[in-house]
Each structure stands twice: as C-alpha cells, then as structure tokens.
XYZ file of C-alpha atoms in Angstrom:
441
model
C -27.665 -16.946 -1.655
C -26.305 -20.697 -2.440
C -23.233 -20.193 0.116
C -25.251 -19.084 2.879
C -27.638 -21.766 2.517
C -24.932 -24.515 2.505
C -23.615 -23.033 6.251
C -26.962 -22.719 7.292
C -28.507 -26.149 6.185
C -27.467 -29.763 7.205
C -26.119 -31.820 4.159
C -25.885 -35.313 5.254
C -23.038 -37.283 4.924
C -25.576 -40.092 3.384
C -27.057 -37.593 0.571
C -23.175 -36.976 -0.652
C -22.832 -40.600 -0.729
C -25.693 -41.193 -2.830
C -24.724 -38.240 -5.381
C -22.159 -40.349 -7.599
C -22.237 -37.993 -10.574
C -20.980 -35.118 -8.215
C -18.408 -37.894 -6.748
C -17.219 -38.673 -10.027
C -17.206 -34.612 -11.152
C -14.853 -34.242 -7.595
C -12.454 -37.073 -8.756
C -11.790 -35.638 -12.428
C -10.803 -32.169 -10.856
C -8.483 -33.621 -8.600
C -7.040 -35.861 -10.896
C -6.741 -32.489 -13.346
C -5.392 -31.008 -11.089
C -2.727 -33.797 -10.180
C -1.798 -33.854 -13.964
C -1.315 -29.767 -13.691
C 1.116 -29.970 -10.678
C 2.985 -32.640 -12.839
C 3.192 -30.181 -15.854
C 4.756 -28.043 -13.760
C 7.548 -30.010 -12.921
C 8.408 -30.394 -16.620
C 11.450 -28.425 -17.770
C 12.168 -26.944 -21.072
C 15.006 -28.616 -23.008
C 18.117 -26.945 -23.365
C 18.173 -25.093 -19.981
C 20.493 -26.010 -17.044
C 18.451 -26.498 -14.197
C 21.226 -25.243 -12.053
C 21.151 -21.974 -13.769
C 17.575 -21.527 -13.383
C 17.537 -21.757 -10.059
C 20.243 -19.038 -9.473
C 18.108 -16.690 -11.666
C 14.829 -17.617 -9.667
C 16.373 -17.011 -6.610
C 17.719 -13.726 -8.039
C 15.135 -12.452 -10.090
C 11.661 -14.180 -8.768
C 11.983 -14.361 -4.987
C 10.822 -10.632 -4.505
C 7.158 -9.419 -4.245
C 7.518 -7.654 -7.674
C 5.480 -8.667 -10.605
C 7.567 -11.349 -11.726
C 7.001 -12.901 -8.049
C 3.415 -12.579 -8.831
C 3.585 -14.125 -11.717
C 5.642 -17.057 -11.060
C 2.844 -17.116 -7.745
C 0.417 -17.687 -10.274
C 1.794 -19.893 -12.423
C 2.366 -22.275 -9.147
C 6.417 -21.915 -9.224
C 6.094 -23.353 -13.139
C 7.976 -19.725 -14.034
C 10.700 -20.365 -11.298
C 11.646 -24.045 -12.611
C 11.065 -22.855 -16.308
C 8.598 -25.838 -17.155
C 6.329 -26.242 -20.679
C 3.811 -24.455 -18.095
C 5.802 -21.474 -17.190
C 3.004 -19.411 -18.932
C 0.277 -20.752 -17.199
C -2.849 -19.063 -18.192
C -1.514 -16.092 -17.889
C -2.106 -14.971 -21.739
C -5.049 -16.837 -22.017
C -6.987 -14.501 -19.275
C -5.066 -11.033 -20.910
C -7.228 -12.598 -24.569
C -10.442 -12.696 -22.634
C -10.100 -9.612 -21.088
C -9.356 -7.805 -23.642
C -11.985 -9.588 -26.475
C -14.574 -8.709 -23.464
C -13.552 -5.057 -23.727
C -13.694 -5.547 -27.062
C -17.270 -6.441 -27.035
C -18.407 -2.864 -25.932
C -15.970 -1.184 -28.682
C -17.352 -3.627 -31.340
C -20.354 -3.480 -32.594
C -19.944 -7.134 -34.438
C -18.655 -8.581 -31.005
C -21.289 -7.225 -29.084
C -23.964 -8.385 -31.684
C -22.355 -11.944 -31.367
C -22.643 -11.910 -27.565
C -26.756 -11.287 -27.885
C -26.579 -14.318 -29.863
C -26.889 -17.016 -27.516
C -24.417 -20.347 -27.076
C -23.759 -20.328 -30.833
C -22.390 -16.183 -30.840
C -20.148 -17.253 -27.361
C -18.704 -20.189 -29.131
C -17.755 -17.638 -31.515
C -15.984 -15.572 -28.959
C -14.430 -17.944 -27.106
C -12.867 -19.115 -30.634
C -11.033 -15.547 -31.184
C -10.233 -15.045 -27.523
C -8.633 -18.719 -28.646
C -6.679 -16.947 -31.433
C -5.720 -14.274 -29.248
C -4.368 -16.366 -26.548
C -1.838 -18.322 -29.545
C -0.729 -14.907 -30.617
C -0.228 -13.645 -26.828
C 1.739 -16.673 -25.619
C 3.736 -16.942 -28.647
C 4.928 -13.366 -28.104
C 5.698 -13.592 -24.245
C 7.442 -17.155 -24.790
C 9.546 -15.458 -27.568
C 10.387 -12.448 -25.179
C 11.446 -14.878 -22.558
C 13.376 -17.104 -24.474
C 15.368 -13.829 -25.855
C 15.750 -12.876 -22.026
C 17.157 -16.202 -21.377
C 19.566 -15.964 -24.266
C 20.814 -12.746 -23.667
C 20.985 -12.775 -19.356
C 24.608 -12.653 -18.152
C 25.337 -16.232 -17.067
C 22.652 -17.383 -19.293
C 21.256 -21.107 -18.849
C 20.393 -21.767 -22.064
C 22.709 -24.418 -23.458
C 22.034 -25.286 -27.030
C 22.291 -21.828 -28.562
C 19.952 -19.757 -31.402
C 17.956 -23.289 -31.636
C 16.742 -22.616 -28.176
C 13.880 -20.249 -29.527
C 13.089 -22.704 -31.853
C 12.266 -24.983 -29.187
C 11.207 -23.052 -26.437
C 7.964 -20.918 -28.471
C 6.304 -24.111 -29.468
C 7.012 -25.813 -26.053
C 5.328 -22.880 -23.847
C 2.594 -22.456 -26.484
C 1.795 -25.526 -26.020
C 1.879 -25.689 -22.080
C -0.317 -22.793 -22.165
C -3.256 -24.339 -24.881
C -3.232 -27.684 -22.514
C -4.479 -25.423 -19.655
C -6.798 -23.791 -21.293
C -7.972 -27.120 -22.946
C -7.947 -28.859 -19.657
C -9.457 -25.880 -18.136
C -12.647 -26.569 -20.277
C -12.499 -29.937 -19.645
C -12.374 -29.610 -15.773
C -15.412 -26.957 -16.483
C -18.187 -29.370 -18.098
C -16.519 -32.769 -16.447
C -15.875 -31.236 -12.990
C -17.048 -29.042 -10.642
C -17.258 -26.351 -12.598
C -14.683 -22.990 -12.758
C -11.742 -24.932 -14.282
C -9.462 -21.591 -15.381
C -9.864 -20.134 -11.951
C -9.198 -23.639 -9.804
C -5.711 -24.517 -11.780
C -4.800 -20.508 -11.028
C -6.052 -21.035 -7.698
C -3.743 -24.703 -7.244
C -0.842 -22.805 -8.166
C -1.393 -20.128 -5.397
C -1.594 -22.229 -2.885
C 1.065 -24.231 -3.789
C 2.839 -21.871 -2.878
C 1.646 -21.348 0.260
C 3.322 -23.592 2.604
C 6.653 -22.694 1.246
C 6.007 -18.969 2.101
C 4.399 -19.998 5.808
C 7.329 -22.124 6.103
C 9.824 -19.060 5.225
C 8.423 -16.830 7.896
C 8.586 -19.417 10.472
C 11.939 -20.661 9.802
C 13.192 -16.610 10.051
C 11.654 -15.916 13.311
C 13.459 -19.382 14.103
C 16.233 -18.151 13.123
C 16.388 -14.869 14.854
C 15.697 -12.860 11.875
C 11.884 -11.850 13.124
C 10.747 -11.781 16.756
C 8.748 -13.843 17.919
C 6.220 -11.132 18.457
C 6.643 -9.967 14.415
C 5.704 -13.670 13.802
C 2.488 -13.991 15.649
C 1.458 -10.262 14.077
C 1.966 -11.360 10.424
C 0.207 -14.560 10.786
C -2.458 -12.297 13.087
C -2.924 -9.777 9.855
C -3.197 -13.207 7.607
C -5.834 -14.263 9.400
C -7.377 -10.429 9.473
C -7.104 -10.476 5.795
C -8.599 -13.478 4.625
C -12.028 -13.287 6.768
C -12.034 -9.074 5.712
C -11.512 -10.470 2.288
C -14.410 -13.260 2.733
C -16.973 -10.033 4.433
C -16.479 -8.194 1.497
C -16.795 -9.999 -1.163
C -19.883 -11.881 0.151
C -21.604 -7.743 0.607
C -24.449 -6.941 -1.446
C -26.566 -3.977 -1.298
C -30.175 -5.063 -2.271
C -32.334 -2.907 -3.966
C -36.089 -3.974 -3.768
C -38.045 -4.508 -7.006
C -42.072 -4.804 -6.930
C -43.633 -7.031 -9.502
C -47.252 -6.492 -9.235
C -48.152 -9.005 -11.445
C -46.724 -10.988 -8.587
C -49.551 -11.217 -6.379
C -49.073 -13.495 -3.330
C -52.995 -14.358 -1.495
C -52.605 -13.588 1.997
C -55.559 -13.527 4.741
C -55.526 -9.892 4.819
C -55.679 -9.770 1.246
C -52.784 -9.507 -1.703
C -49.369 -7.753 -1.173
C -46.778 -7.361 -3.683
C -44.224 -9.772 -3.686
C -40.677 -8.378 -3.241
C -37.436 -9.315 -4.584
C -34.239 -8.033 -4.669
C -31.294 -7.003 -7.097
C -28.492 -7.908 -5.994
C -25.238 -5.753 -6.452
C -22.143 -6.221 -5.178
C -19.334 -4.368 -3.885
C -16.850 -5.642 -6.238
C -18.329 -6.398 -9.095
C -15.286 -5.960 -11.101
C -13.394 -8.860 -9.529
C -10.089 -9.261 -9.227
C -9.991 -7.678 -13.243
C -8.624 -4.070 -11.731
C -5.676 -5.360 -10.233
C -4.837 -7.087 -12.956
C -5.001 -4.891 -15.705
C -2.914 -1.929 -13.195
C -0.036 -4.463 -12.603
C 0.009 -5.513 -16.120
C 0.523 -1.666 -17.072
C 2.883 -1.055 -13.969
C 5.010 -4.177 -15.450
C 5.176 -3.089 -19.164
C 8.124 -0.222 -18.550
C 9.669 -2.470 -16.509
C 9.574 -5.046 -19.271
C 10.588 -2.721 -21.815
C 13.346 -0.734 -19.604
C 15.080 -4.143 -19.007
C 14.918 -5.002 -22.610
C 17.122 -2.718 -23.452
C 19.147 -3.171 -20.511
C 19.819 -1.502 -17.009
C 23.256 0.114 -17.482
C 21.901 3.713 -19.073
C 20.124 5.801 -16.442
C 17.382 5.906 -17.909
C 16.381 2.716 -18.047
C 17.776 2.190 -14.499
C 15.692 4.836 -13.604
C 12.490 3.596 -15.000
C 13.008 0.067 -13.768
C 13.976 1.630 -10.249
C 10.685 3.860 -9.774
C 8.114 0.795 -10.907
C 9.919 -1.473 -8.483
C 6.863 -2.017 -5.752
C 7.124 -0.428 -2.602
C 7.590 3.153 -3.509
C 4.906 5.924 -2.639
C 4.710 7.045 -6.145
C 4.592 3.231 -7.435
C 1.392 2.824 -4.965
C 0.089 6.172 -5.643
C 0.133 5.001 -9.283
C -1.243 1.623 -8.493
C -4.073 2.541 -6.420
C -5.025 5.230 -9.569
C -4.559 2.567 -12.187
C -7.207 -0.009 -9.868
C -9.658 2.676 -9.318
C -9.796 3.769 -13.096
C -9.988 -0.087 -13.920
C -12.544 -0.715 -11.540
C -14.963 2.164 -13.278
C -14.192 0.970 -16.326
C -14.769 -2.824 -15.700
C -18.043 -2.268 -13.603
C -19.296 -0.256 -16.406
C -18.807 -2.945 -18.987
C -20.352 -5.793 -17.329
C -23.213 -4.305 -15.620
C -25.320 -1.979 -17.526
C -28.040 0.617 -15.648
C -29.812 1.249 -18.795
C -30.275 -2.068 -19.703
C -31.402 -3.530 -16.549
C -33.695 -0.710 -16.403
C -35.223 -1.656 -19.518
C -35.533 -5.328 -18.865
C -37.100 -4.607 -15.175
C -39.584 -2.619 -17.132
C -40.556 -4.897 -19.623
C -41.061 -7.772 -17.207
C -43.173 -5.234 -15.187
C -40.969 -4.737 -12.066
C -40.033 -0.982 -10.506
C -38.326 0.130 -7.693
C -40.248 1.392 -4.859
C -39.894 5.632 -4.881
C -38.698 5.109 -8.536
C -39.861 5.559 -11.878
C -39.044 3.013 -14.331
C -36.894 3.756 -17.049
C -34.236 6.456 -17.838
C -35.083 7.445 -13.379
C -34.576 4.080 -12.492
C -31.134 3.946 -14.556
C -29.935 7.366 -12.645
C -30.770 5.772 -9.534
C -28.800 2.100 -10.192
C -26.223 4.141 -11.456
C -25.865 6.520 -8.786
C -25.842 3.255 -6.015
C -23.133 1.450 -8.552
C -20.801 4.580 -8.500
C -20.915 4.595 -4.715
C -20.313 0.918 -4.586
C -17.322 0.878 -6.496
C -15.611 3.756 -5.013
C -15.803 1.538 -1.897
C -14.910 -1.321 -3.821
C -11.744 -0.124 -5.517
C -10.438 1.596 -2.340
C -10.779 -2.117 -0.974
C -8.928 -3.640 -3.655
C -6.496 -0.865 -3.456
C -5.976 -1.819 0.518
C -5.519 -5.492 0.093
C -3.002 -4.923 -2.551
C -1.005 -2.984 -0.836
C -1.013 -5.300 2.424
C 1.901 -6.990 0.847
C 4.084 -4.249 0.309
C 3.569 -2.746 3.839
C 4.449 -6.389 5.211
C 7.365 -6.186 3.196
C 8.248 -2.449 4.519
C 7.847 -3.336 7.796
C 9.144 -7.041 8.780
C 11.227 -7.842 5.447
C 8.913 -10.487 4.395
C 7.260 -11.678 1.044
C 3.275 -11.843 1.956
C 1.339 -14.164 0.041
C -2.023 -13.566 2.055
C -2.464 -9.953 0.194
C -3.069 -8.908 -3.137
C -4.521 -10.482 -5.953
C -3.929 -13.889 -4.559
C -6.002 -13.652 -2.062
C -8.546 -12.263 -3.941
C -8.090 -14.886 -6.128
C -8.561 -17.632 -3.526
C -11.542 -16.460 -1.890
C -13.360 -15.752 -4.508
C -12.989 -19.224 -6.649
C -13.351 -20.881 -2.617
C -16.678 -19.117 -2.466
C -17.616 -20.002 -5.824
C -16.507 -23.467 -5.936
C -18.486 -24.311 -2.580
C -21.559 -22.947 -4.521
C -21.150 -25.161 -7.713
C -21.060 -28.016 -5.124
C -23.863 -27.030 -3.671
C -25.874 -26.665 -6.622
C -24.563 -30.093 -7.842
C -26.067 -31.788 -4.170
C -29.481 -29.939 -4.458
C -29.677 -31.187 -8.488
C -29.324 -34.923 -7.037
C -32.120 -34.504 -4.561
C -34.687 -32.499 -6.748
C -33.414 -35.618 -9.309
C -34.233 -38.305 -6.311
C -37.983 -36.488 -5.686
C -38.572 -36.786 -8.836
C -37.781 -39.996 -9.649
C -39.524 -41.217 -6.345
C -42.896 -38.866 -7.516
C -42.887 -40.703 -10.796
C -42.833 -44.729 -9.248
C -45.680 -43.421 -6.753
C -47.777 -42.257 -10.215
C-alpha cells in the first residue's frame, strides 16, 4: 500500500527539492484553490447582503441538510456567491450516469471502451450537470423571491440573472476541477469539496470554545467533544485504511528458491467501504427531497408542517430511516462497482485461483459471500459516524463538524492525496535512475 510505505520510508527533504514537476503540480493546486476561496466570496447581483445573512443565520446554521450543504460548498451557500452550488450537481450527474451504466446497455458498452468511451461519459454526465444546476439555481432563486423578508432587490429579473450566474459558478468548478486533476496533484473534484470543509472548520472549533467560554458548556463538555473529535477522526482513518486480503496463487508465477519453486502469492484487496462516502449521500439527498418539496408549498398547512417536522435530523424515526436508506445504498453501490463474477473470470483467465477454491462461478460465491459481510460492517460504520453529529447535537447543543460525511470526506481525499504525492516522488526517482543508467551506457 502507497500510504503505508510513505510512513514507513524516509523521503528526504533533498529528493523533494529535486522533484520540480511535483513542486510546480503543488503550486497550481494551491493557487486553484486560492482562486476557489475567492469565488466564494463573490455575491450574486441583486441580493442584499444584509438579508442574506439574516436568512443564513436562520435557515443554515443548524446541522440539517441545508447546513451540510452550505458545509460543502465552503459557506459559498451562506453568502449566496456565483459558487453557492458548488459541485454539488455535478457529483448527483456522475452518480447517477454511473448507475446508469449498469441499467444501460449502450453506457456500459461505452465504459469497456477505453479513454475514448469515458470521454464519452464524462461528456453526458457534463450535460447532466447543466440540466441539474440549472434546475436547483432556478428553485433557489424562486425560494429567494418568494421568502418573507426576501433579499432579492431587483424583482422577476432576478431569475434571469441568478440561473446563468450559478450555472456558471458551478461549470468553473468542474472545469477547474479537471484542470487541478492533470496540472496538479491529482483528485481536483474531491480537494475543492474538501477546501470548503475545512474552511469551515475553525469557525465551528472556534464556536464551541467561545460557548464553554461563555458559560454555555462546561468546561468538562468541552474537553469531551474535542476528546470524541479526536476519537472520530483516527476511527475514521482505521477503517477506511482496512482491507481483508484474500490470497490468489498464480502458478505460472514460479519464484526459484533453494528448496525448490513455491507459488508466488498475492493478494486482492477489498475494502470495508468500498462504496465511499456515495451511501450517505444518496440517503440525505432522499431524506432532503420532502423537505424540499413540503417547504415549496409552504409550512402553514399541517401537512406540510408535518412532513418538514419529521425529516428534521435528530428524530429516532429520521435516523431509523437514515441508517436504512445508507445500508440499502451501500448494497447497491458495492454491487455496481465491484463485480464477483467478473473478477472471477478475469482471475481465471490470467491463471490465478484462490487457495480451497475453485475458479469460476465457486470463486464468485465465495468473493461474494466475503463482500456481503464486508459491507454490512461497512454501512453500520457509515451509519455510526453519521449519526455522531446528531447525538453531539442531542447531548451538548452543538453543531459537530467532525461527523458525518465530512469527515468521511476529509479522510478519505487526505489519504488519497498523500498517495498521489507519493507516487509523484517515486516517478522522479525511477526518472533520476534512469536517466543516470543511460549516461553510464
């Protein structure tokens, strides 16, 4: 594993120097990123700013979805920037033209065809992602029109303004995104999500420690949230770096030994959540949509106070519902990107088999029996970690940022980001061998 070899081997501080291409990689993602935190600071016209920050503190300050979304969008949502979107609809489009790929028969033909059939996809999920963010930018510019108090101050032309604007915001990301992916250090979607998370990090750390200064928290509740932080994150980090390894022989593999020739061993790798942070998603994208809808129509019938009242987070039923939505996500996810039958049949034809097993359809039943296992544990993780939040919340009062999807979020592109660099270092050495192989010759 790349991570484990960059904590267990010395990387000299004169090896990073020499490695200007991954210097120069380092420098465009910061300055992308730089250029992101400015977007965010961008308002849309016709909005008073004064307003907008009476109906963030009102309506985005919670742990509800729209807390998580504004979380995610870096506090763009709050401030009602050209980036209030984020890349919000651009991930919904390539989740749902993956799923796609499994229903479609063209799609999934398209996939098998190499760089040309994803440059295909990625063109639709493209399409998808203008037809997504022109829908929730029109929904929120209606909201904003038709909110008591409203801040919008240039009337039915505000629409007109504000589609184009956030449409906009939102194809820049994903542009720059792609940009920050072959230029930088690779992962450029999940690094701007991951910049706005932890930009809002301090001001959350800051909130709990200016309550329990304050009086409003012991100073016992204090030190136990920041304690459970800290319990989260490295539980979070143990997890998602667990594999299960399940041997595979190659006999064609022969390695010459004294004693003779063994079979040389390697390993699949599977992990516990192979689904990602996908699951969580998807459920609080479904838990939101009444919610949406409910408040669309407005919240003076019973009814639609009623709906909006029961999906509010921090109900039983709400995480009874949750933790059913992230397990039936988690199946459904793990099943479309890893396939038993398939990897069966490709271990076969390149002559590997699992000691015990036979190969084909018996070694399918048996990667599919360790998978199901796997992601029961998985999803009841995921379903723990989400939750964390709203039992800090039940408890002390607080808004937890170190729970849920964020965190998720965080360590995973961390862990991911540290192997990119890694692999960048060890392609400027085997590049410096070579180079000093070929003068010798």
């Amino acid at each position: 594993m790349a991570l484990d070899s960059f904590f267990s081997q010395k990387i000299s501080s004169e090896t990073f120097s020499k490695a200007s291409d991954l210097k120069d990689r380092i420098i465009f993602t910061l300055l992308a990123l730089f250029v992101y935190r400015i977007g965010t600071y961008i308002p849309l016209p016709g909005l008073d700013p004064a307003i907008i920050e009476d109906l963030a503190k009102k309506y985005l300050s919670g742990s509800g979805f729209l807390g998580m979304f504004n979380m995610f969008s870096g506090g763009a949502l709050s401030r009602m920037t050209v980036f209030a979107l984020n890349l919000m609809p651009y991930i919904s489009a390539s989740i749902v033209i993956q799923l796609m790929t499994v229903i479609s028969p063209q799609l999934e033909a398209l996939k098998k065809e190499g760089a040309v059939g994803r440059q295909k996809i990625n063109q639709y999920t493209r399409y998808l992602t203008i037809f997504v963010c022109s829908f929730h930018a029109y929904a929120i510019s209606l909201w904003l029109m038709n909110i008591p108090n409203s801040p919008v101050v240039i009337g039915k032309l505000f629409p007109v303004i504000a589609v184009p604007s956030l449409v906009c915001g939102t194809m820049f990301l994903v542009w720059l995104g792609e940009q920050m992916t072959s230029r930088g250090v690779g992962n450029g979607s999940s690094l701007l999500i991951f910049a706005g998370i932890v930009a809002n990090m301090p001001a959350s750390i800051a909130n709990i420690i200016e309550l329990g200064r304050a009086g409003a928290l012991s100073l016992m509740s204090v030190v136990v949230i920041f304690a459970i932080a800290v319990a989260v994150i490295v539980f979070v980090v143990y997890i998602e770096r667990a594999q299960r390894r399940v041997a595979i022989n190659y006999p064609q593999r022969q390695a010459m030994m004294q004693q003779g020739k063994v079979l040389d061993v390697n390993h699949l790798p599977l992990k516990i959540n192979s689904a990602g942070v996908i699951p969580p998603i998807f459920a609080y994208s479904l838990m939101s949509l009444p919610v949406v809808l409910a408040s669309s129509f407005g919240t003076e019938s019973e009814i639609a106070s009623g709906i909006v009242s029961f999906f509010t987070r921090g109900g039983v039923l709400y995480s009874l519902v949750l933790v059913f939505l992230i397990m039936f996500f988690s199946f459904f996810y793990t099943a479309v990107v890893f396939n038993p039958t398939e990897t069966a049949d490709n271990l076969k034809k390149a002559g590997g088999f699992i000691p015990g097993v036979r190969p084909g359809q018996a070694t399918a039943e048996y990667l599919d029996y360790i998978l199901t296992r796997l992601t029961v544990v998985g999803a009841l993780y995921m379903s723990f970690v989400c939750l964390i939040p709203d039992m800090i919340n039940a408890k002390f009062g607080v808004h937890f940022i170190f729970g849920g999807t964020g965190i998720l979020i965080i360590v995973g592109v961390t862990i991911d980001t540290i192997s990119q660099i890694y692999t960048h270092i060890l392609s400027h050495q085997y590049r410096g061998v070579l180079k000093k192989a070929g003068r010798k010759k």
